mmCIF file of C-alpha atoms and ligand atoms in Angstrom:
data_model
loop_
_atom_site.group_PDB
_atom_site.id
_atom_site.type_symbol
_atom_site.label_atom_id
_atom_site.label_comp_id
_atom_site.label_asym_id
_atom_site.label_seq_id
_atom_site.Cartn_x
_atom_site.Cartn_y
_atom_site.Cartn_z
ATOM 1 C CA MET A 1 -19.986 2.312 -12.303
ATOM 2 C CA ILE A 2 -18.571 5.490 -10.768
ATOM 3 C CA THR A 3 -20.606 6.885 -7.883
ATOM 4 C CA ALA A 4 -20.142 9.507 -5.175
ATOM 5 C CA ASP A 5 -22.409 7.698 -2.713
ATOM 6 C CA PRO A 6 -20.634 5.511 -0.099
ATOM 7 C CA ARG A 7 -23.949 3.708 0.604
ATOM 8 C CA ALA A 8 -24.224 2.602 -3.024
ATOM 9 C CA VAL A 9 -20.692 1.225 -2.825
ATOM 10 C CA ALA A 10 -21.507 -0.515 0.474
ATOM 11 C CA ALA A 11 -24.611 -2.133 -1.031
ATOM 12 C CA ALA A 12 -22.644 -3.388 -4.034
ATOM 13 C CA LEU A 13 -19.895 -4.804 -1.794
ATOM 14 C CA LEU A 14 -22.469 -6.550 0.405
ATOM 15 C CA ASP A 15 -23.878 -8.084 -2.806
ATOM 16 C CA GLY A 16 -20.477 -9.505 -3.751
ATOM 17 C CA ALA A 17 -19.345 -6.855 -6.281
ATOM 18 C CA LEU A 18 -15.873 -5.283 -6.338
ATOM 19 C CA ALA A 19 -15.193 -1.602 -5.661
ATOM 20 C CA VAL A 20 -12.261 0.730 -6.284
ATOM 21 C CA LEU A 21 -11.933 2.713 -3.040
ATOM 22 C CA PRO A 22 -9.685 5.578 -1.972
ATOM 23 C CA THR A 23 -7.582 5.156 1.163
ATOM 24 C CA GLU A 24 -5.088 7.650 2.563
ATOM 25 C CA THR A 25 -2.210 5.415 1.401
ATOM 26 C CA VAL A 26 -3.180 4.132 -2.061
ATOM 27 C CA TYR A 27 -6.424 3.168 -3.811
ATOM 28 C CA GLY A 28 -7.648 -0.324 -3.036
ATOM 29 C CA LEU A 29 -9.594 -2.924 -5.036
ATOM 30 C CA ALA A 30 -12.150 -3.993 -2.466
ATOM 31 C CA ALA A 31 -14.358 -7.023 -1.905
ATOM 32 C CA ARG A 32 -16.341 -8.307 1.019
ATOM 33 C CA ALA A 33 -13.728 -10.222 3.017
ATOM 34 C CA ASP A 34 -16.132 -13.022 3.986
ATOM 35 C CA ASN A 35 -17.233 -13.714 0.398
ATOM 36 C CA PRO A 36 -14.691 -16.121 -1.167
ATOM 37 C CA ALA A 37 -16.121 -15.694 -4.686
ATOM 38 C CA ALA A 38 -15.746 -11.901 -4.476
ATOM 39 C CA VAL A 39 -12.210 -12.214 -3.073
ATOM 40 C CA ALA A 40 -11.347 -14.634 -5.885
ATOM 41 C CA ARG A 41 -12.361 -11.960 -8.407
ATOM 42 C CA ILE A 42 -9.827 -9.553 -6.832
ATOM 43 C CA TYR A 43 -7.079 -12.025 -7.699
ATOM 44 C CA ALA A 44 -8.411 -12.488 -11.229
ATOM 45 C CA VAL A 45 -8.778 -8.752 -11.940
ATOM 46 C CA LYS A 46 -5.345 -7.883 -10.516
ATOM 47 C CA GLY A 47 -3.601 -10.832 -12.178
ATOM 48 C CA ARG A 48 -2.286 -11.637 -8.734
ATOM 49 C CA PRO A 49 -1.107 -15.156 -7.922
ATOM 50 C CA ALA A 50 -3.555 -17.063 -5.705
ATOM 51 C CA LEU A 51 -2.699 -17.496 -2.048
ATOM 52 C CA HIS A 52 -1.211 -14.058 -1.631
ATOM 53 C CA PRO A 53 -2.826 -12.778 1.559
ATOM 54 C CA VAL A 54 -4.785 -9.504 1.482
ATOM 55 C CA ILE A 55 -5.416 -6.843 4.106
ATOM 56 C CA VAL A 56 -8.853 -6.805 5.776
ATOM 57 C CA HIS A 57 -10.071 -3.225 6.347
ATOM 58 C CA VAL A 58 -12.505 -2.555 9.191
ATOM 59 C CA ALA A 59 -14.091 0.635 10.542
ATOM 60 C CA ASP A 60 -13.805 0.141 14.307
ATOM 61 C CA PRO A 61 -10.303 0.583 15.784
ATOM 62 C CA HIS A 62 -11.238 -1.331 18.953
ATOM 63 C CA LEU A 63 -10.392 -4.952 18.241
ATOM 64 C CA ASP A 64 -12.347 -7.265 20.519
ATOM 65 C CA PRO A 65 -11.401 -10.904 19.925
ATOM 66 C CA ASP A 66 -14.398 -12.058 21.954
ATOM 67 C CA ALA A 67 -16.984 -10.046 20.018
ATOM 68 C CA PRO A 68 -19.110 -12.028 17.558
ATOM 69 C CA GLY A 69 -17.806 -11.517 14.039
ATOM 70 C CA SER A 70 -14.268 -10.649 15.172
ATOM 71 C CA TRP A 71 -11.574 -11.118 12.499
ATOM 72 C CA VAL A 72 -8.847 -11.825 15.083
ATOM 73 C CA ARG A 73 -8.622 -14.233 18.011
ATOM 74 C CA GLU A 74 -5.891 -12.586 20.077
ATOM 75 C CA VAL A 75 -4.497 -9.061 20.438
ATOM 76 C CA PRO A 76 -1.255 -8.585 22.402
ATOM 77 C CA ASP A 77 -0.948 -5.411 24.493
ATOM 78 C CA TYR A 78 1.574 -3.764 22.199
ATOM 79 C CA ALA A 79 -0.696 -4.341 19.191
ATOM 80 C CA ARG A 80 -3.549 -2.700 21.059
ATOM 81 C CA GLN A 81 -1.285 0.283 21.824
ATOM 82 C CA LEU A 82 -0.388 0.565 18.136
ATOM 83 C CA ALA A 83 -4.039 0.369 17.091
ATOM 84 C CA GLU A 84 -4.986 3.063 19.593
ATOM 85 C CA ALA A 85 -2.148 5.370 18.564
ATOM 86 C CA CYS A 86 -2.303 4.939 14.781
ATOM 87 C CA TRP A 87 -5.845 3.956 13.706
ATOM 88 C CA PRO A 88 -7.489 5.162 11.600
ATOM 89 C CA GLY A 89 -4.218 5.417 9.690
ATOM 90 C CA PRO A 90 -1.483 3.837 7.545
ATOM 91 C CA LEU A 91 -0.715 0.860 9.799
ATOM 92 C CA THR A 92 -1.572 -2.815 9.228
ATOM 93 C CA LEU A 93 -1.371 -5.324 12.085
ATOM 94 C CA VAL A 94 -0.786 -9.022 11.439
ATOM 95 C CA LEU A 95 -2.608 -10.949 14.186
ATOM 96 C CA PRO A 96 -3.761 -14.517 14.871
ATOM 97 C CA ARG A 97 -6.872 -15.000 12.726
ATOM 98 C CA SER A 98 -10.352 -15.965 13.836
ATOM 99 C CA ALA A 99 -12.492 -18.494 11.986
ATOM 100 C CA ARG A 100 -14.104 -15.614 10.068
ATOM 101 C CA ALA A 101 -10.824 -14.800 8.295
ATOM 102 C CA GLY A 102 -10.798 -17.488 5.609
ATOM 103 C CA ASP A 103 -7.880 -19.024 3.732
ATOM 104 C CA ASP A 104 -8.653 -16.850 0.711
ATOM 105 C CA VAL A 105 -7.810 -13.634 2.623
ATOM 106 C CA THR A 106 -4.994 -15.057 4.756
ATOM 107 C CA GLY A 107 -3.226 -17.062 2.065
ATOM 108 C CA GLY A 108 -3.845 -20.120 4.213
ATOM 109 C CA GLN A 109 -1.721 -18.727 7.040
ATOM 110 C CA ASP A 110 -2.844 -18.684 10.680
ATOM 111 C CA THR A 111 -2.731 -14.858 10.704
ATOM 112 C CA VAL A 112 -4.803 -12.059 9.244
ATOM 113 C CA ALA A 113 -3.622 -8.568 8.286
ATOM 114 C CA ILE A 114 -6.037 -5.914 9.503
ATOM 115 C CA ARG A 115 -6.227 -2.134 9.257
ATOM 116 C CA VAL A 116 -8.570 0.808 9.835
ATOM 117 C CA PRO A 117 -8.033 3.149 6.867
ATOM 118 C CA GLY A 118 -7.746 6.879 7.564
ATOM 119 C CA HIS A 119 -9.618 8.105 4.471
ATOM 120 C CA PRO A 120 -13.140 9.410 5.195
ATOM 121 C CA VAL A 121 -14.592 7.789 2.064
ATOM 122 C CA ALA A 122 -13.173 4.333 2.862
ATOM 123 C CA LEU A 123 -14.445 4.638 6.424
ATOM 124 C CA ALA A 124 -17.862 5.822 5.240
ATOM 125 C CA VAL A 125 -18.176 2.798 2.936
ATOM 126 C CA ILE A 126 -17.292 0.260 5.643
ATOM 127 C CA GLN A 127 -19.524 2.008 8.197
ATOM 128 C CA ALA A 128 -22.375 1.969 5.679
ATOM 129 C CA MET A 129 -21.909 -1.813 5.320
ATOM 130 C CA ASP A 130 -22.176 -2.170 9.105
ATOM 131 C CA GLU A 131 -25.318 -0.004 9.140
ATOM 132 C CA ALA A 132 -26.976 -1.773 6.213
ATOM 133 C CA ASP A 133 -26.237 -5.211 7.688
ATOM 134 C CA PRO A 134 -25.719 -4.869 11.461
ATOM 135 C CA ALA A 135 -25.885 -8.639 11.963
ATOM 136 C CA GLY A 136 -22.715 -8.982 9.871
ATOM 137 C CA ALA A 137 -20.802 -6.203 11.628
ATOM 138 C CA PRO A 138 -17.922 -5.622 11.958
ATOM 139 C CA HIS A 139 -17.739 -5.982 8.189
ATOM 140 C CA GLY A 140 -14.315 -6.485 6.683
ATOM 141 C CA VAL A 141 -13.252 -5.299 3.259
ATOM 142 C CA ALA A 142 -10.393 -7.186 1.638
ATOM 143 C CA ALA A 143 -8.439 -4.706 -0.454
ATOM 144 C CA PRO A 144 -5.053 -4.960 -2.092
ATOM 145 C CA SER A 145 -3.765 -1.944 -3.984
ATOM 146 C CA ALA A 146 -5.882 -1.334 -7.128
ATOM 147 C CA ASN A 147 -3.130 -1.972 -9.677
ATOM 148 C CA ARG A 148 -2.225 -4.856 -11.949
ATOM 149 C CA PHE A 149 0.122 -7.258 -10.103
ATOM 150 C CA GLY A 150 3.699 -5.938 -9.951
ATOM 151 C CA HIS A 151 2.794 -2.499 -11.291
ATOM 152 C CA VAL A 152 3.019 0.844 -9.473
ATOM 153 C CA SER A 153 0.289 1.365 -6.827
ATOM 154 C CA PRO A 154 -2.446 3.912 -7.672
ATOM 155 C CA THR A 155 -2.663 7.191 -5.758
ATOM 156 C CA SER A 156 -5.636 8.553 -7.726
ATOM 157 C CA LEU A 157 -8.815 7.097 -9.164
ATOM 158 C CA ALA A 158 -7.458 7.775 -12.659
ATOM 159 C CA HIS A 159 -4.396 5.596 -11.919
ATOM 160 C CA ALA A 160 -6.589 2.758 -10.659
ATOM 161 C CA LEU A 161 -8.959 2.901 -13.626
ATOM 162 C CA ALA A 162 -6.058 3.092 -16.086
ATOM 163 C CA ASP A 163 -4.870 -0.279 -14.736
ATOM 164 C CA LEU A 164 -8.168 -2.023 -13.986
ATOM 165 C CA GLY A 165 -11.044 -0.087 -15.621
ATOM 166 C CA GLU A 166 -11.412 -2.450 -18.578
ATOM 167 C CA LEU A 167 -11.325 -5.502 -16.333
ATOM 168 C CA LEU A 168 -14.142 -4.488 -13.999
ATOM 169 C CA ALA A 169 -17.754 -5.602 -14.514
ATOM 170 C CA GLU A 170 -20.833 -3.384 -14.957
ATOM 171 C CA SER A 171 -21.946 -4.159 -11.388
ATOM 172 C CA ASP A 172 -18.573 -3.196 -9.863
ATOM 173 C CA MET A 173 -18.186 0.269 -8.353
ATOM 174 C CA ALA A 174 -15.596 3.017 -8.140
ATOM 175 C CA ILE A 175 -15.639 6.037 -5.872
ATOM 176 C CA ASP A 176 -13.332 9.057 -6.012
ATOM 177 C CA GLY A 177 -11.570 10.365 -2.922
ATOM 178 C CA GLY A 178 -9.041 12.675 -4.553
ATOM 179 C CA ALA A 179 -5.277 12.188 -4.453
ATOM 180 C CA CYS A 180 -4.035 9.999 -1.573
ATOM 181 C CA SER A 181 -2.620 12.085 1.275
ATOM 182 C CA VAL A 182 0.094 9.596 2.319
ATOM 183 C CA GLY A 183 0.927 8.127 -1.095
ATOM 184 C CA VAL A 184 2.776 4.944 -0.064
ATOM 185 C CA GLU A 185 1.233 1.803 1.424
ATOM 186 C CA SER A 186 0.670 1.123 5.106
ATOM 187 C CA THR A 187 3.399 -0.118 7.413
ATOM 188 C CA ILE A 188 2.807 -3.832 8.068
ATOM 189 C CA VAL A 189 3.666 -5.008 11.583
ATOM 190 C CA ASP A 190 3.679 -8.675 12.542
ATOM 191 C CA CYS A 191 2.197 -8.838 16.050
ATOM 192 C CA THR A 192 2.413 -12.590 16.598
ATOM 193 C CA GLY A 193 5.653 -12.564 18.597
ATOM 194 C CA PRO A 194 6.746 -10.977 21.881
ATOM 195 C CA GLN A 195 7.750 -7.762 20.070
ATOM 196 C CA PRO A 196 6.650 -6.002 16.872
ATOM 197 C CA ARG A 197 8.273 -6.994 13.594
ATOM 198 C CA VAL A 198 8.062 -4.612 10.617
ATOM 199 C CA LEU A 199 7.269 -6.671 7.507
ATOM 200 C CA ARG A 200 6.897 -3.694 5.156
ATOM 201 C CA PRO A 201 7.918 -0.081 5.831
ATOM 202 C CA GLY A 202 5.112 2.378 5.108
ATOM 203 C CA GLY A 203 3.281 5.462 6.275
ATOM 204 C CA ILE A 204 4.273 4.976 9.943
ATOM 205 C CA GLY A 205 7.984 4.979 10.776
ATOM 206 C CA VAL A 206 9.813 2.367 12.850
ATOM 207 C CA ALA A 207 10.754 4.965 15.503
ATOM 208 C CA ASP A 208 7.037 5.747 16.023
ATOM 209 C CA ILE A 209 6.296 2.050 16.531
ATOM 210 C CA GLU A 210 9.078 1.795 19.105
ATOM 211 C CA ARG A 211 7.990 4.984 20.886
ATOM 212 C CA THR A 212 4.374 3.827 21.035
ATOM 213 C CA THR A 213 5.088 0.317 22.298
ATOM 214 C CA GLY A 214 8.277 0.883 24.288
ATOM 215 C CA LEU A 215 9.622 -2.209 22.499
ATOM 216 C CA GLU A 216 12.381 -2.675 19.971
ATOM 217 C CA ALA A 217 10.930 -3.304 16.505
ATOM 218 C CA LEU A 218 12.508 -6.194 14.601
ATOM 219 C CA ASP A 219 12.879 -6.179 10.840
ATOM 220 C CA ALA A 220 11.426 -8.591 8.301
ATOM 221 C CA THR A 221 14.452 -10.836 7.824
ATOM 222 C CA ALA A 222 13.989 -14.364 9.143
ATOM 223 C CA SER A 223 10.324 -13.858 10.000
ATOM 224 C CA GLY A 224 9.286 -16.881 7.915
ATOM 225 C CA ILE A 225 6.139 -14.978 6.960
ATOM 226 C CA ARG A 226 5.312 -14.628 3.290
ATOM 227 C CA VAL A 227 4.942 -10.997 2.225
ATOM 228 C CA PRO A 228 4.462 -10.874 -1.558
ATOM 229 C CA GLY A 229 4.785 -7.080 -1.570
ATOM 230 C CA ALA A 230 8.346 -7.794 -0.500
ATOM 231 C CA LEU A 231 9.314 -9.300 -3.865
ATOM 232 C CA PRO A 232 12.461 -7.543 -5.117
ATOM 233 C CA SER A 233 11.137 -6.017 -8.352
ATOM 234 C CA HIS A 234 7.779 -4.680 -7.236
ATOM 235 C CA TYR A 235 6.258 -1.223 -7.718
ATOM 236 C CA ALA A 236 7.987 -1.000 -11.090
ATOM 237 C CA PRO A 237 7.169 1.192 -14.102
ATOM 238 C CA ALA A 238 8.294 0.175 -17.598
ATOM 239 C CA ALA A 239 11.178 2.677 -17.524
ATOM 240 C CA ARG A 240 14.434 1.465 -16.012
ATOM 241 C CA ILE A 241 15.282 3.007 -12.653
ATOM 242 C CA ALA A 242 18.655 3.719 -11.102
ATOM 243 C CA LEU A 243 19.410 5.241 -7.716
ATOM 244 C CA ALA A 244 21.976 7.960 -7.040
ATOM 245 C CA PRO A 245 23.015 8.929 -3.493
ATOM 246 C CA ASP A 246 23.369 12.705 -4.107
ATOM 247 C CA ALA A 247 23.308 15.574 -6.648
ATOM 248 C CA GLU A 248 26.809 14.879 -7.929
ATOM 249 C CA ALA A 249 26.170 11.190 -8.498
ATOM 250 C CA LEU A 250 22.876 12.099 -10.197
ATOM 251 C CA ALA A 251 24.614 14.436 -12.658
ATOM 252 C CA ALA A 252 27.302 11.825 -13.369
ATOM 253 C CA TYR A 253 24.665 9.144 -13.911
ATOM 254 C CA VAL A 254 22.695 11.280 -16.365
ATOM 255 C CA ASP A 255 25.929 12.039 -18.308
ATOM 256 C CA ALA A 256 26.751 8.336 -18.486
ATOM 257 C CA VAL A 257 23.260 7.424 -19.762
ATOM 258 C CA VAL A 258 23.486 10.166 -22.437
ATOM 259 C CA GLU A 259 26.888 8.833 -23.463
ATOM 260 C CA GLY A 260 25.310 5.410 -23.736
ATOM 261 C CA GLY A 261 23.028 6.825 -26.465
ATOM 262 C CA THR A 262 19.827 7.856 -24.648
ATOM 263 C CA GLU A 263 18.415 11.290 -25.563
ATOM 264 C CA VAL A 264 18.700 13.494 -22.497
ATOM 265 C CA GLU A 265 14.986 14.448 -22.439
ATOM 266 C CA ARG A 266 14.121 10.755 -22.178
ATOM 267 C CA ILE A 267 15.948 10.626 -18.839
ATOM 268 C CA GLY A 268 13.688 11.383 -15.850
ATOM 269 C CA VAL A 269 14.794 12.770 -12.507
ATOM 270 C CA ILE A 270 13.181 12.200 -9.091
ATOM 271 C CA ALA A 271 14.825 14.059 -6.211
ATOM 272 C CA SER A 272 14.058 16.598 -3.510
ATOM 273 C CA SER A 273 13.651 20.200 -4.651
ATOM 274 C CA ALA A 274 17.100 21.071 -3.234
ATOM 275 C CA ILE A 275 18.736 18.954 -5.950
ATOM 276 C CA PRO A 276 18.996 20.628 -9.375
ATOM 277 C CA THR A 277 17.879 18.936 -12.614
ATOM 278 C CA PRO A 278 20.843 18.051 -14.847
ATOM 279 C CA GLU A 279 20.521 20.099 -18.031
ATOM 280 C CA GLY A 280 18.015 18.780 -20.542
ATOM 281 C CA ALA A 281 16.679 15.954 -18.335
ATOM 282 C CA THR A 282 12.942 15.652 -17.577
ATOM 283 C CA ARG A 283 12.089 16.528 -14.004
ATOM 284 C CA LEU A 284 9.407 14.132 -12.736
ATOM 285 C CA LEU A 285 9.291 15.160 -9.076
ATOM 286 C CA ALA A 286 10.839 17.931 -6.950
ATOM 287 C CA PRO A 287 9.231 17.628 -3.493
ATOM 288 C CA ASP A 288 10.134 20.056 -0.713
ATOM 289 C CA SER A 289 9.456 17.580 2.129
ATOM 290 C CA VAL A 290 9.522 13.806 2.655
ATOM 291 C CA ASP A 291 5.732 13.810 2.961
ATOM 292 C CA ALA A 292 5.454 15.486 -0.447
ATOM 293 C CA TYR A 293 8.025 12.990 -1.791
ATOM 294 C CA ALA A 294 5.829 10.077 -0.646
ATOM 295 C CA ARG A 295 2.643 11.710 -1.989
ATOM 296 C CA GLY A 296 4.146 12.313 -5.431
ATOM 297 C CA LEU A 297 6.331 9.227 -5.889
ATOM 298 C CA TYR A 298 3.957 6.766 -7.596
ATOM 299 C CA ASP A 299 2.435 9.440 -9.821
ATOM 300 C CA SER A 300 5.946 10.436 -10.943
ATOM 301 C CA LEU A 301 6.781 6.802 -11.798
ATOM 302 C CA ARG A 302 3.571 6.501 -13.828
ATOM 303 C CA ARG A 303 4.303 9.825 -15.554
ATOM 304 C CA ALA A 304 7.732 8.525 -16.557
ATOM 305 C CA ASP A 305 6.038 5.895 -18.711
ATOM 306 C CA ALA A 306 3.348 8.285 -19.962
ATOM 307 C CA THR A 307 5.859 10.905 -21.152
ATOM 308 C CA GLY A 308 8.298 8.657 -22.998
ATOM 309 C CA VAL A 309 10.972 8.660 -20.305
ATOM 310 C CA VAL A 310 12.939 5.414 -20.638
ATOM 311 C CA PHE A 311 15.435 5.838 -17.821
ATOM 312 C CA VAL A 312 14.779 7.344 -14.384
ATOM 313 C CA VAL A 313 17.484 8.404 -11.952
ATOM 314 C CA ALA A 314 16.183 8.910 -8.411
ATOM 315 C CA VAL A 315 17.885 10.330 -5.336
ATOM 316 C CA PRO A 316 16.192 8.726 -2.305
ATOM 317 C CA PRO A 317 15.666 10.826 0.831
ATOM 318 C CA ASP A 318 18.380 10.987 3.475
ATOM 319 C CA PRO A 319 18.910 7.375 4.658
ATOM 320 C CA ASP A 320 18.975 8.521 8.302
ATOM 321 C CA ALA A 321 15.634 10.307 8.055
ATOM 322 C CA GLU A 322 12.802 8.636 9.952
ATOM 323 C CA GLY A 323 9.144 8.149 9.180
ATOM 324 C CA VAL A 324 7.853 7.765 5.675
ATOM 325 C CA SER A 325 11.324 8.138 4.111
ATOM 326 C CA GLU A 326 11.957 4.493 5.058
ATOM 327 C CA ALA A 327 9.070 3.515 2.791
ATOM 328 C CA ILE A 328 10.188 5.815 -0.040
ATOM 329 C CA ALA A 329 13.700 4.319 0.037
ATOM 330 C CA ASP A 330 12.228 0.793 0.154
ATOM 331 C CA ARG A 331 9.936 1.361 -2.860
ATOM 332 C CA LEU A 332 12.673 3.019 -4.911
ATOM 333 C CA ARG A 333 15.001 0.120 -4.130
ATOM 334 C CA ARG A 334 12.390 -2.397 -5.273
ATOM 335 C CA ALA A 335 11.484 -0.385 -8.377
ATOM 336 C CA SER A 336 15.178 -0.329 -9.343
ATOM 337 C CA ALA A 337 15.772 -4.044 -8.696
ATOM 338 C CA PRO A 338 16.767 -6.196 -11.687
ATOM 339 C CA ARG A 339 13.785 -7.805 -13.426
HETATM 340 O O1 TXA B 1 -1.843 0.790 2.367
HETATM 341 C C1 TXA B 1 -2.125 -0.376 2.125
HETATM 342 O O2 TXA B 1 -1.758 -1.316 2.874
HETATM 343 C C2 TXA B 1 -2.971 -0.663 0.886
HETATM 344 C C3 TXA B 1 -4.354 -0.027 1.071
HETATM 345 C C4 TXA B 1 -5.285 -0.355 -0.060
HETATM 346 O O3 TXA B 1 -4.871 -0.414 2.311
HETATM 347 N N1 TXA B 1 -3.077 -2.058 0.633
HETATM 348 C C5 TXA B 1 -2.038 -2.801 0.183
HETATM 349 O O4 TXA B 1 -2.396 -4.106 -0.089
HETATM 350 O O5 TXA B 1 -0.913 -2.374 0.023
HETATM 351 P P1 TXA B 1 -1.477 -5.116 -0.919
HETATM 352 O O6 TXA B 1 -2.302 -6.348 -1.073
HETATM 353 O O7 TXA B 1 -0.989 -4.481 -2.161
HETATM 354 O O8 TXA B 1 -0.331 -5.420 0.076
HETATM 355 C C6 TXA B 1 -0.655 -6.108 1.253
HETATM 356 C C7 TXA B 1 0.541 -6.754 1.811
HETATM 357 C C8 TXA B 1 1.069 -7.865 0.937
HETATM 358 O O9 TXA B 1 2.465 -7.723 0.830
HETATM 359 C C9 TXA B 1 0.702 -9.106 1.722
HETATM 360 O O10 TXA B 1 1.612 -10.125 1.528
HETATM 361 C C10 TXA B 1 0.732 -8.606 3.150
HETATM 362 O O11 TXA B 1 0.178 -7.336 3.055
HETATM 363 N N2 TXA B 1 -0.102 -9.436 4.003
HETATM 364 C C11 TXA B 1 -1.431 -9.563 3.990
HETATM 365 N N3 TXA B 1 -1.841 -10.468 4.908
HETATM 366 C C12 TXA B 1 -0.737 -10.903 5.523
HETATM 367 C C13 TXA B 1 -0.492 -11.835 6.576
HETATM 368 N N4 TXA B 1 -1.465 -12.508 7.158
HETATM 369 N N5 TXA B 1 0.784 -12.014 6.950
HETATM 370 C C14 TXA B 1 1.786 -11.337 6.360
HETATM 371 N N6 TXA B 1 1.624 -10.439 5.362
HETATM 372 C C15 TXA B 1 0.384 -10.236 4.951
HETATM 373 MG MG1 MG B 2 0.161 -3.812 -3.745
#
């Protein structure tokens, strides 16, 4: 059922129902994180393999491992600095779990991924859970992106319902929060070692993490931590995707695909507004900033499939650019990986 009332969504979640919720990154498919049966339904509805860990969303950015009901048992100083600087916002911290974070949300690992979402509707829902059931506070909402497993993440309620609408039950809820303002998922930072390790690039750039903590941020290689979102061909539409480094390579690529027998209007182009559309091709996205690129990316990939585009050529943002361009480049690389 679609509602505009965060308290109705909170009540349904407390009762063990699922809810499609807006966050500033992407829409999530939410369940009460301490209800294993509800979390199990997330996996079933998404078609996601069991034992993939999910992010626990909370409302209070002050993580106190000693507080009753805490989801974490330890918070290193640099993680606390990141939480203070970035929450609410597109950052997920992987921390040693408390007993409250069960195997069904952690994938059986000794860590839990936790984040305070920056969208007012998501925050209102979690706060309403805490108000309706103060004894259970701080409530945690397990929420992976609200798409079928392996598909493009949803940045609007319409995207989420197109993927999952038929699979939800009468008692499940959905609430609209408009188009997501960030448009790519949160940055995931493993905070179990002496310095931060970026497991997935996202809304917060690596340079910001280093500036905030004064520590060098490591990358995901050799972390030994399982991050299913890091599978090579993830975030993929049905159309094939190829990457071109610049305008010239884009034009050459489109020519080659036409020569290979594809009608030119069935070739889609994703590139910054400074890069012209090769004649006859279908322009899917022409952002004038990296933020606009991130906001529009997933919608443009979904539109490729909806408009009969069979081949997409994308020019990623400048590889030296910081911030959210790291996430855009990462998602385009994965979407273009062989499958
Ligand atoms: O922006 C986001 O992070 C969105 C919104 C809804 O919050 N959520 C999202 O969830 O992208 P999902 O499930 O699609 O991706 C979560 C990622 C997965 O790659 C998962 O493996 C990783 O987080 N993850 C969760 N718990 C983890 C843990 N304990 N250790 C390492 N990675 C973990
Ligand atoms: Mg996902």
